CSV table of C-alpha atoms in Angstrom, one decimal:
chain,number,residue,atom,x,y,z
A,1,UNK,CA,-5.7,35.6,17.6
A,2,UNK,CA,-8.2,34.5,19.5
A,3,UNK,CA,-9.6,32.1,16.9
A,4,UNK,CA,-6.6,31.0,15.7
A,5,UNK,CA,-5.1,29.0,18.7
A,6,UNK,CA,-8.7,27.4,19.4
A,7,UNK,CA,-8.0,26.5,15.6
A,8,UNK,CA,-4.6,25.0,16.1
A,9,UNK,CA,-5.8,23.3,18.7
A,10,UNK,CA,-8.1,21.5,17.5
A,11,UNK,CA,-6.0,20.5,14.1
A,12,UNK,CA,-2.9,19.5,16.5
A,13,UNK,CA,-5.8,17.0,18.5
A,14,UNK,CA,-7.3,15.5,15.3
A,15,UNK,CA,-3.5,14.8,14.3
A,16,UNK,CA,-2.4,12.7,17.3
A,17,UNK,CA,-5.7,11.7,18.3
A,18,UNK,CA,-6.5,9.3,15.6
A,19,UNK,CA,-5.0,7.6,12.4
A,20,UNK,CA,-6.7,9.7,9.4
A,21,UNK,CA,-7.7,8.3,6.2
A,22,UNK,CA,-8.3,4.5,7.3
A,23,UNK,CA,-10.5,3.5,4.6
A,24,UNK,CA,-8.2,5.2,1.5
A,25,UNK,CA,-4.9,3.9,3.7
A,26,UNK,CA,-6.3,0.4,3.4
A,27,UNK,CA,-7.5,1.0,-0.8
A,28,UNK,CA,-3.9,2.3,-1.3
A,29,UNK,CA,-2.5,-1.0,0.5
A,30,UNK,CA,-4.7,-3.5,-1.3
A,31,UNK,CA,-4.1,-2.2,-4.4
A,32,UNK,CA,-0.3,-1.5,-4.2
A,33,UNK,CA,-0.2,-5.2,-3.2
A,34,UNK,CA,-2.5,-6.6,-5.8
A,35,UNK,CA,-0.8,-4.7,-8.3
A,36,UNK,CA,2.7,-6.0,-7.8
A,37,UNK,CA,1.5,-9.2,-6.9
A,38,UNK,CA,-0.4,-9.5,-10.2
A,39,UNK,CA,3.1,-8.7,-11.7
A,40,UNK,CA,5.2,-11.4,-9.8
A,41,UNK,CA,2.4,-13.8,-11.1
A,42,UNK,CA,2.4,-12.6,-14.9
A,43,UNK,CA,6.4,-12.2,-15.4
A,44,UNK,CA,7.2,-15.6,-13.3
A,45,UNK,CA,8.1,-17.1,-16.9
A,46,UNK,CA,10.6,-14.8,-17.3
A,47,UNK,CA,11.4,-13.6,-14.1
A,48,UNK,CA,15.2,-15.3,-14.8
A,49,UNK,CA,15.4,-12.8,-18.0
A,50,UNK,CA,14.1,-9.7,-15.7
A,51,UNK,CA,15.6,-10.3,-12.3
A,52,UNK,CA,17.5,-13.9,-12.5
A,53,UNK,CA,21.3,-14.7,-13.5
A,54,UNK,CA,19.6,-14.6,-16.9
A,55,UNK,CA,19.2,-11.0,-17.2
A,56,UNK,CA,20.8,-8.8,-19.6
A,57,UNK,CA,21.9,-6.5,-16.3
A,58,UNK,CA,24.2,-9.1,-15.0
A,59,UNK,CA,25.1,-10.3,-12.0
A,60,UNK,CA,29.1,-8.2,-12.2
A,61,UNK,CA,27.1,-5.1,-13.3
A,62,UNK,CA,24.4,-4.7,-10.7
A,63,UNK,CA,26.8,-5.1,-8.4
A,64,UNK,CA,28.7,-2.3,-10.0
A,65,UNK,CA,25.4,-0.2,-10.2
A,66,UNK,CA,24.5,-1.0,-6.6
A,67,UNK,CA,28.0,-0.3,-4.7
A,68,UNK,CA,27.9,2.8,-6.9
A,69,UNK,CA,24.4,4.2,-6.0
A,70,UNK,CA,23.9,2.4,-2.4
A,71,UNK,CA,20.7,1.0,-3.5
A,72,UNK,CA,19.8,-1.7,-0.9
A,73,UNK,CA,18.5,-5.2,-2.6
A,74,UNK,CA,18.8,-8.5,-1.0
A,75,UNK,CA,19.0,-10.2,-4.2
A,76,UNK,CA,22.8,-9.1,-4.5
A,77,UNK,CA,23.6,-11.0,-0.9
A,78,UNK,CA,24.2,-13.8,-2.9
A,79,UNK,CA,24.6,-14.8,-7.0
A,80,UNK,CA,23.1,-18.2,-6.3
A,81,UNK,CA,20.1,-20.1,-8.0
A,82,UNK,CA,18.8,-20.9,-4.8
A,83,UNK,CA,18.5,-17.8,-3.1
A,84,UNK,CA,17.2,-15.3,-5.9
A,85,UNK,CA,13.6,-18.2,-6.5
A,86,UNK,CA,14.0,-18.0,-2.5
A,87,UNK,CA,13.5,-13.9,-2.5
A,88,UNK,CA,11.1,-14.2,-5.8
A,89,UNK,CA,8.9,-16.6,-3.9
A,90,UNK,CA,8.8,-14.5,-0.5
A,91,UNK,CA,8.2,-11.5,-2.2
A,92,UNK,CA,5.0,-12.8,-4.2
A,93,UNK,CA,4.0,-14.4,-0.7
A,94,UNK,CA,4.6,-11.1,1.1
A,95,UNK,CA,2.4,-9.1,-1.3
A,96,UNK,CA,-0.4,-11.2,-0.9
A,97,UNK,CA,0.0,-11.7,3.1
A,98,UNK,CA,0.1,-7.8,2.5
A,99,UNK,CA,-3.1,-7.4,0.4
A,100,UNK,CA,-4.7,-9.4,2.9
A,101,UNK,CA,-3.9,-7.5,6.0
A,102,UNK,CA,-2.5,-10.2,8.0
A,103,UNK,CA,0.5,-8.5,10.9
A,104,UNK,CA,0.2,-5.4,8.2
A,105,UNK,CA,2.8,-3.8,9.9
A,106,UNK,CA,5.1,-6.4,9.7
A,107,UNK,CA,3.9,-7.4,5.9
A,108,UNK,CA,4.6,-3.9,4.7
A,109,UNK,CA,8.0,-3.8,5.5
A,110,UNK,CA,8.9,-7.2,3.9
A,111,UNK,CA,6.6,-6.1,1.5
A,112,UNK,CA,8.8,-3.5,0.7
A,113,UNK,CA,12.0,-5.3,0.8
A,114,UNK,CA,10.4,-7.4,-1.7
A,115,UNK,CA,9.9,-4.6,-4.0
A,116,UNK,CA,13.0,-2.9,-3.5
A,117,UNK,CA,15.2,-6.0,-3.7
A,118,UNK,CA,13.6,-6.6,-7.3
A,119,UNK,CA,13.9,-3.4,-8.8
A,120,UNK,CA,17.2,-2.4,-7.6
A,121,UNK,CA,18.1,-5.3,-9.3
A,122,UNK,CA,17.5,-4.7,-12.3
A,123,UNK,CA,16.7,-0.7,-12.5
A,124,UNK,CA,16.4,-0.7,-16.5
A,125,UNK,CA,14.0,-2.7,-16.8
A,126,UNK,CA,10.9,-0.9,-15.0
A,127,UNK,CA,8.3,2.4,-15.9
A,128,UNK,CA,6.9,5.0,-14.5
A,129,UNK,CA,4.4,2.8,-12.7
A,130,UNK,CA,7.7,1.0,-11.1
A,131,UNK,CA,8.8,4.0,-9.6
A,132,UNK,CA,5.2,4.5,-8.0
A,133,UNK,CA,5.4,1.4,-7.1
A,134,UNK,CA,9.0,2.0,-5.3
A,135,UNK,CA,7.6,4.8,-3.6
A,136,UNK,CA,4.6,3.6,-2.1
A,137,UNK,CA,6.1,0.2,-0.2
A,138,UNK,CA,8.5,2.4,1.3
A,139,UNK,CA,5.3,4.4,2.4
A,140,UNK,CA,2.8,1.9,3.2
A,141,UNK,CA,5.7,0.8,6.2
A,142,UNK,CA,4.9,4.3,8.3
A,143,UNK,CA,0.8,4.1,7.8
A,144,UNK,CA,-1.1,1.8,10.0
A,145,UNK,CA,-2.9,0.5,6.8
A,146,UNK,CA,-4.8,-2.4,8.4
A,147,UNK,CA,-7.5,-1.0,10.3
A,148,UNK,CA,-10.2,-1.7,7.9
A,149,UNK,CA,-10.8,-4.5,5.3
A,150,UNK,CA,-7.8,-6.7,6.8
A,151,UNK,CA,-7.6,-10.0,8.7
A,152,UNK,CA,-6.0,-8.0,11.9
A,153,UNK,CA,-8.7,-5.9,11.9
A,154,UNK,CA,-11.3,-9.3,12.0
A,155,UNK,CA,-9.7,-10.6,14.1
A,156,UNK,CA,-9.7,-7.9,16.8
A,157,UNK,CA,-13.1,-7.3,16.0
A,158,UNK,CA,-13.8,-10.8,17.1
A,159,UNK,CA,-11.5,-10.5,20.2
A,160,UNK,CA,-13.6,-7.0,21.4
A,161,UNK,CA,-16.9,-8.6,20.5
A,162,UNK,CA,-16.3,-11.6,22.9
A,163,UNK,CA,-15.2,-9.2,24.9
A,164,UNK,CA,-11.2,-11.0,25.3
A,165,UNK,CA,-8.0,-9.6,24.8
A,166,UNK,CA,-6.6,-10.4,21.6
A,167,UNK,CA,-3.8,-13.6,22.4
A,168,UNK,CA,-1.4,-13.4,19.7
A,169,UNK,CA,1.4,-15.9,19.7
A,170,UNK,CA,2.4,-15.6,16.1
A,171,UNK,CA,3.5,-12.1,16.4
A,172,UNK,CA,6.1,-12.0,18.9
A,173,UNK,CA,7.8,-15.6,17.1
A,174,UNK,CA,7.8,-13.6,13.4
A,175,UNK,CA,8.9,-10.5,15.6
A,176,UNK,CA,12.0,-12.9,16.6
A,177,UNK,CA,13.0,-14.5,13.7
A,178,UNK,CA,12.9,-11.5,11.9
A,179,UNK,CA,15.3,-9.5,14.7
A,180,UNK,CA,17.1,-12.5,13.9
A,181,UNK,CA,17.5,-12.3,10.5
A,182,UNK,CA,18.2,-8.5,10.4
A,183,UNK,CA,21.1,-8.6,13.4
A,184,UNK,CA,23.0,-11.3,11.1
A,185,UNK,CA,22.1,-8.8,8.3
A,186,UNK,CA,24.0,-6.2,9.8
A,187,UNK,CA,27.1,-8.2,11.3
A,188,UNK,CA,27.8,-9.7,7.9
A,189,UNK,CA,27.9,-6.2,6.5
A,190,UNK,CA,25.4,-6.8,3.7
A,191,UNK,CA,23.3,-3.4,5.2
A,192,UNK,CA,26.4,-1.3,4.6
A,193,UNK,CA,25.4,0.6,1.7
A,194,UNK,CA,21.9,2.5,1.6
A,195,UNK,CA,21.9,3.4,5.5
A,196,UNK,CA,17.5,4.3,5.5
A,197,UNK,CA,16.2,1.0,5.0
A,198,UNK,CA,18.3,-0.9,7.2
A,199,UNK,CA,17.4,2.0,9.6
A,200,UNK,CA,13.5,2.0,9.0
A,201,UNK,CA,13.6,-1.4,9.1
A,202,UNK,CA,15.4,-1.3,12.6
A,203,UNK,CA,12.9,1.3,13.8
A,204,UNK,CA,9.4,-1.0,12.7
A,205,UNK,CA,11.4,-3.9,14.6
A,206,UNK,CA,11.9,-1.7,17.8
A,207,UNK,CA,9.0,-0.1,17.8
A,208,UNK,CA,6.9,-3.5,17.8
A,209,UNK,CA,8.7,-4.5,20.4
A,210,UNK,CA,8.1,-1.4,22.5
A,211,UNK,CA,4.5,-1.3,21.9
A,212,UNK,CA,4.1,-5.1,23.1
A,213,UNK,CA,6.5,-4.1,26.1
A,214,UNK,CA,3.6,-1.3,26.7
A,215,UNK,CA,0.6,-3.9,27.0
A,216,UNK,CA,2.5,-6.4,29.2
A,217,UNK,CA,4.5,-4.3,31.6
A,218,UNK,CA,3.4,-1.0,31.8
A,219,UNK,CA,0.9,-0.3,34.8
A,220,UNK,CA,-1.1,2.6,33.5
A,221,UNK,CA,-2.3,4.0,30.3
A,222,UNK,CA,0.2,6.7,29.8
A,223,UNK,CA,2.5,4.8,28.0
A,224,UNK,CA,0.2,3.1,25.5
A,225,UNK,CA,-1.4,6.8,25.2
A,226,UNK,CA,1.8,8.4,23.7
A,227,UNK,CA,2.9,5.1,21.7
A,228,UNK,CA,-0.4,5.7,19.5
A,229,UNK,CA,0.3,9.4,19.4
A,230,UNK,CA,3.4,8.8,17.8
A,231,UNK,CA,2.0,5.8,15.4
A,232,UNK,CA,-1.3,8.5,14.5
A,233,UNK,CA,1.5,11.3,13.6
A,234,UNK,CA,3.5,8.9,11.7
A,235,UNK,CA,0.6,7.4,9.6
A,236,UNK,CA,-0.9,11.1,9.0
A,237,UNK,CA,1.9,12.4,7.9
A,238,UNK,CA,2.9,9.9,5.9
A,239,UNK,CA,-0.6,10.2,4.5
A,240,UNK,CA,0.4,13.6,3.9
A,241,UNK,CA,3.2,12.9,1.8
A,242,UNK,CA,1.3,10.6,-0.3
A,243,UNK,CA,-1.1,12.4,-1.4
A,244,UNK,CA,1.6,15.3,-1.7
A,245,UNK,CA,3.6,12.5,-4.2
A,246,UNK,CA,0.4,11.9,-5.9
A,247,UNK,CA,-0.3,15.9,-6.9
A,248,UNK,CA,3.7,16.4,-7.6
A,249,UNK,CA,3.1,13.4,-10.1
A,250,UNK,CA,0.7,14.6,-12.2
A,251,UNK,CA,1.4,18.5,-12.0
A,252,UNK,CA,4.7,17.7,-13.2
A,253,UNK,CA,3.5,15.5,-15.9
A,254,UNK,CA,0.8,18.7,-16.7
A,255,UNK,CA,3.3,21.3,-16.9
A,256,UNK,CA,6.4,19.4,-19.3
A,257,UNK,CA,3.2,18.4,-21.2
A,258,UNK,CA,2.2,22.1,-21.4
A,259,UNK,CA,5.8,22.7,-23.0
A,260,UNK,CA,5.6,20.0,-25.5
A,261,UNK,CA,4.6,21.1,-29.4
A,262,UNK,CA,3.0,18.0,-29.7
A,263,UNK,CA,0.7,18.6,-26.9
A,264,UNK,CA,0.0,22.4,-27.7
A,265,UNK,CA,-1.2,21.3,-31.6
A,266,UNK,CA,-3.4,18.8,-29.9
A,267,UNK,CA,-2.3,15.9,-31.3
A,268,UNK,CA,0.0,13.8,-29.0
A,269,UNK,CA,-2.5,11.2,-28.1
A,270,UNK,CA,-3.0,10.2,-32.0
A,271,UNK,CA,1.4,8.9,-31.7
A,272,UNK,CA,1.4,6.2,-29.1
A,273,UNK,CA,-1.7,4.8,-30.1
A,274,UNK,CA,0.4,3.6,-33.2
A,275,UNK,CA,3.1,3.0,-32.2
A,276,UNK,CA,3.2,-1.2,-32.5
A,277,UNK,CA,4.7,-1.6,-29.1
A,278,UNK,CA,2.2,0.4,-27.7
A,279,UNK,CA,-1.0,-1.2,-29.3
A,280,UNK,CA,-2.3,-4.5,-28.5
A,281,UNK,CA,-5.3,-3.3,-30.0
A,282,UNK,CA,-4.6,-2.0,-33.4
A,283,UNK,CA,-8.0,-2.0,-34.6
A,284,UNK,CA,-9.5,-0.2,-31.3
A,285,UNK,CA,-6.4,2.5,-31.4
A,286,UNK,CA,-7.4,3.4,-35.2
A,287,UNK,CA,-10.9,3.8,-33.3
A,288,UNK,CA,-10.3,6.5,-31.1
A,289,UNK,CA,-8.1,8.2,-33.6
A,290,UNK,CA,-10.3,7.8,-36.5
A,291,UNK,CA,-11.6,11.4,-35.3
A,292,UNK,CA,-9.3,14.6,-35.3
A,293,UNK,CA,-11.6,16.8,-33.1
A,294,UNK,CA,-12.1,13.4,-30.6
A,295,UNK,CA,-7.9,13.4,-30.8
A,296,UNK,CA,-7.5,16.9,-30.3
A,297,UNK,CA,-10.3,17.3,-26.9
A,298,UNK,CA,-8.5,13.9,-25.6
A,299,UNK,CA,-5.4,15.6,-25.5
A,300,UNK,CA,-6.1,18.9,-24.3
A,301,UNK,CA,-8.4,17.8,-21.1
A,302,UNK,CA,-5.4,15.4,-20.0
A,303,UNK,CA,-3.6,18.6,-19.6
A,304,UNK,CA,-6.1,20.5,-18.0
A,305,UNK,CA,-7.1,17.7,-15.6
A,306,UNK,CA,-3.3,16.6,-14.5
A,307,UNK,CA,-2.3,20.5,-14.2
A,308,UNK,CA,-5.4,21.6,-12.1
A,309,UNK,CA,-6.0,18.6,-10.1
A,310,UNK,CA,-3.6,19.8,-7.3
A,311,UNK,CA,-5.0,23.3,-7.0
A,312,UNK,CA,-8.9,21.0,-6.6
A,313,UNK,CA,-8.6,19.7,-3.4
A,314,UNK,CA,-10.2,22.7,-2.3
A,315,UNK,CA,-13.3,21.7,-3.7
A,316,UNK,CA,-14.4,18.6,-3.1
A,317,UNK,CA,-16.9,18.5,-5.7
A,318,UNK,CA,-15.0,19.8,-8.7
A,319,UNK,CA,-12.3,17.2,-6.8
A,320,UNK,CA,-13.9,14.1,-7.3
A,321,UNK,CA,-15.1,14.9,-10.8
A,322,UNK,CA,-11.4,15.2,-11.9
A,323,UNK,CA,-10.4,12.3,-9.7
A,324,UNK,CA,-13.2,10.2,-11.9
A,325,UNK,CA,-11.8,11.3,-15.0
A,326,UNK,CA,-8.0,10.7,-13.8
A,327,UNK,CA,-9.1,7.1,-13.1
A,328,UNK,CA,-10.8,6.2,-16.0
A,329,UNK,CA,-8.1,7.2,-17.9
A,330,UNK,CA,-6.0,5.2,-16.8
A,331,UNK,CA,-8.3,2.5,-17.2
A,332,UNK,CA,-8.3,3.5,-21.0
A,333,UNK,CA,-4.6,3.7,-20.6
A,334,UNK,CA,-4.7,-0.1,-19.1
A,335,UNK,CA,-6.8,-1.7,-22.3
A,336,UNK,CA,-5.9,0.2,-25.3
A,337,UNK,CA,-1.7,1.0,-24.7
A,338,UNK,CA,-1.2,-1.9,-23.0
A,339,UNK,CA,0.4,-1.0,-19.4
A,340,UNK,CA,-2.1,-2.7,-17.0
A,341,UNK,CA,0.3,-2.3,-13.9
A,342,UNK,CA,1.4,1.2,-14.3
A,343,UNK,CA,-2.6,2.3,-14.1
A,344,UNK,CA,-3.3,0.0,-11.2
A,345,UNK,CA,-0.3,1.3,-9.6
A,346,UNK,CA,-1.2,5.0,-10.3
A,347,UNK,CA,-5.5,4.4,-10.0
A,348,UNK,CA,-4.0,2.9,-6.3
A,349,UNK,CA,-2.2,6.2,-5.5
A,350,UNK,CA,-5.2,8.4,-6.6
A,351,UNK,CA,-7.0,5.8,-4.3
A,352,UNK,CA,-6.3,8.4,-1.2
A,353,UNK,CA,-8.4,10.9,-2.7
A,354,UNK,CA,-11.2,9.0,-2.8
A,355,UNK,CA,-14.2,10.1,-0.4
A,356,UNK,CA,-15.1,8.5,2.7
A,357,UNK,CA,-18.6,7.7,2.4
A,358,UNK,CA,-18.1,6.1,-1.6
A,359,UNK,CA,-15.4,3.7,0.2
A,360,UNK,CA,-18.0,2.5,3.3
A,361,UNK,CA,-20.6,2.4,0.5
A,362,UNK,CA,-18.6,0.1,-1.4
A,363,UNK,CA,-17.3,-1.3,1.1
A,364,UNK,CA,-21.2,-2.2,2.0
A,365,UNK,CA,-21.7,-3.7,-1.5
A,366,UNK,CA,-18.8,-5.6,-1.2
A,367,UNK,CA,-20.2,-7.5,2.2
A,368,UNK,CA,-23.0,-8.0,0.5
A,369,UNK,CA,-21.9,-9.5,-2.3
A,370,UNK,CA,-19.8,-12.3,-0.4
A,371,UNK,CA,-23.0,-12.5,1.8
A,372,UNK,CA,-25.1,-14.0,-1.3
A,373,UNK,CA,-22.2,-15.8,-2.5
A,374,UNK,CA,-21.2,-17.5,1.1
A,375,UNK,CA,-24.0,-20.8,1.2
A,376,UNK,CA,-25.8,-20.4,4.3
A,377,UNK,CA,-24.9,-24.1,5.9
A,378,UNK,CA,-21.4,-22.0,6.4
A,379,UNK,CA,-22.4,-19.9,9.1
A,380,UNK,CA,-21.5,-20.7,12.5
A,381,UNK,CA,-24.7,-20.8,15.4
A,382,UNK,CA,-24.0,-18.6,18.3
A,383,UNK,CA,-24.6,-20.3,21.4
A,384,UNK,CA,-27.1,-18.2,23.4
A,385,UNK,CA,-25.5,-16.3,26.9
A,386,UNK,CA,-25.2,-19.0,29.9
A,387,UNK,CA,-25.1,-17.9,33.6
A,388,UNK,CA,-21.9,-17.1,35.2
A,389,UNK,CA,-22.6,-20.2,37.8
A,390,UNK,CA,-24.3,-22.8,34.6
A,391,UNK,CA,-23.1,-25.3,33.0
A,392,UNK,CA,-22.4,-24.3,29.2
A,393,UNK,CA,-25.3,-24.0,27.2
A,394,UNK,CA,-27.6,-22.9,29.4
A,395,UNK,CA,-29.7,-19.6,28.5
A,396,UNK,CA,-29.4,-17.2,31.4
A,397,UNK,CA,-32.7,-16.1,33.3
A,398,UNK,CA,-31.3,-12.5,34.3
A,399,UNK,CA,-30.6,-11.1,31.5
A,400,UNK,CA,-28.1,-10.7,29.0
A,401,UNK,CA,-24.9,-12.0,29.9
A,402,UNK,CA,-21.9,-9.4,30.3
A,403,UNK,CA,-18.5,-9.7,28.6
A,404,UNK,CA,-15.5,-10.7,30.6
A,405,UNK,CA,-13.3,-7.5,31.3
A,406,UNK,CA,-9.9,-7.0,30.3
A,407,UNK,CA,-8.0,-7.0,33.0
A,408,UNK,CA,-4.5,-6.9,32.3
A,409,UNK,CA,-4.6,-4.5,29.6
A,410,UNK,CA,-2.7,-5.7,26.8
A,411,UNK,CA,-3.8,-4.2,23.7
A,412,UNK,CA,-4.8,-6.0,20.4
A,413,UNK,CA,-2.5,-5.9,16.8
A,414,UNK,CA,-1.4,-2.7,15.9
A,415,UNK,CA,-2.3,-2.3,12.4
């Protein structure tokens, strides 16, 4: 007993003391948004056929579907021409406002109006990689997914480095129009159905506005203090159940697999890759299947992997070996049967396994690379420090120059 509540303890303090996971929160949200924006982008031709008053699902019977299942979608608000290029055009914009981490907490839950407004649409016409998809925007909305590799985080980098509060005027006018939007939501009744996104989209909008209420009026710390307790235990744990979502995926895909007689002969891999729907490559899928014993291995280490990944996380090691494998199979999975977007969408959700120090290394390379491609006339000269009592310009003879306090302690984007 005596080592156990030093133990809790400390696991209850590295809960609410920080937001865990920064660098695979902000992988999962550049990928979730790159993939669906990618998507948007490719079916804009026939978004009409998919989504539109063009779509098999019509209009009559997703509004059947919808008052029968409470699914909430913002598309049904209205059958007009007009409003559903209106929500197809927001939604690509909010992915890519999304993927690159500008007012990511505010982005994430339009983000994931976006994506629920589409599919709930038209429910028929998405994959497994769509219900991933589904999953994860409603997510992303309770992590703080920004604090790397975003512009919020730049730009409260640059703030602390000149040694200013961050001014943010932007915020609190989207914070308004959005309140706006949602209130006449609610009074015309067109929340009335699903009760849990109208809810959790109430709760983002009150909870910005408490934590900007914090910064300006509060006249101590304490306040702020327990705000980012509450934000650290609501991004860990939904960290938690992400990676949780990601293990149930493929443990349940492992075990039905297990059952199949297809998979137990060892030769369910050899189907799909002729079927004609399923091969945009003909030539390379009568490649890989040219071999029985190549057929039969394929088909047996997918088991083994997507059963005994769960029970891995144990061991890092053996962890990351399996996590390799998972995602260059989907990359196989990508090229040779077609379905690009439902192995983005699962290589993003495998993306919170990833370790620490391979995402700050690439992370690294990444800088780097933009360094050499950036030409140097772009770079901005510093002006050297200038005493407190010179004019502006002027290199100080004392020493270098200290950065102005903060002295009304409002606290920068929460991301």
């Amino acid at each position: 007993m005596n080592r156990l509540w030093p133990a809790v303890s400390r696991a209850v303090a590295r809960v609410t003391d920080s937001a865990l996971g920064p660098y695979q929160t902000a992988v999962l949200r550049i990928g979730v948004a790159l993939t669906w924006l990618l998507f948007l982008l490719r079916e804009y031709p026939h978004r009409q056929e998919l989504y539109g008053p063009d779509s098999p699902w019509a209009w009559d019977l997703a509004a059947q579907l919808v008052g029968a299942n409470d699914a909430f979608t913002v598309l049904l608000w209205s059958d007009s021409q007009v409003w559903f290029e209106a929500v197809y055009a927001l939604a690509l914009l909010f992915s890519l406002l999304l993927l690159l981490g500008w007012r990511t907490r505010t982005m994430s839950a339009l983000f994931m109006v976006g994506v629920l407004s589409l599919q709930n649409r038209s429910v028929f016409m998405g994959d497994g990689g769509d219900n991933v998809m589904h999953l994860m925007a409603i997510y992303l909305v309770l992590t703080r997914c920004g604090q790397v590799w975003s512009l919020d985080a730049r730009r409260a980098a640059r703030a602390r480095a000149r040694g200013e509060r961050t001014r943010d005027g932007v915020g609190p006018a989207l914070w308004a129009v959005l309140g706006v939007v949602l209130l006449l939501a609610s009074l015309a009744g067109r929340t009335d159905g699903d009760w849990f996104i109208p809810a959790l989209l109430w709760a983002v909008w009150l909870g910005q506005a408490v934590w900007w209420l914090a910064g300006r009026l509060a006249r101590t710390d304490q306040p702020r203090i327990l705000l980012d307790v509450v934000g650290n235990v609501a991004h860990n744990g939904a960290l938690l159940v992400i990676m949780a979502e990601a293990c149930l995926i493929y443990a349940t895909a492992g075990w039905y697999k297990v059952q199949g007689s297809r998979w137990q002969d060892g030769t369910a891999v050899h189907y799909p890759l002729h079927l004609e729907y399923f091969s945009p490559w003909p030539s390379l899928a009568g490649l890989l299947t040219a071999s029985g014993t190549l057929v039969m291995m394929v088909t047996y280490v997918t088991v083994v992997v997507q059963v005994a990944f769960p029970f891995t996380l144990f061991n890092r090691r053996v962890k990351n070996v399996l996590l390799g494998f998972m995602i260059l199979e989907h990359a196989v999975i990508a090229v040779v049967l077609g379905l690009p977007f439902f192995s983005l969408a699962m290589i993003a959700a495998d993306a919170v396994f990833l370790p620490t120090s391979f995402l700050r290394r690439a992370g690294r390379l990444a800088a780097r690379a933009r360094g050499r491609l950036r030409p140097r006339g772009d770079a901005v000269p510093v002006p050297p420090p200038r005493r407190p009592d010179g004019p502006p310009g002027l290199p100080s003879a004392v020493g270098p120059a200290q950065a102005a306090p903060v002295t009304d302690g409002v606290p920068g984007p929460r991301t």
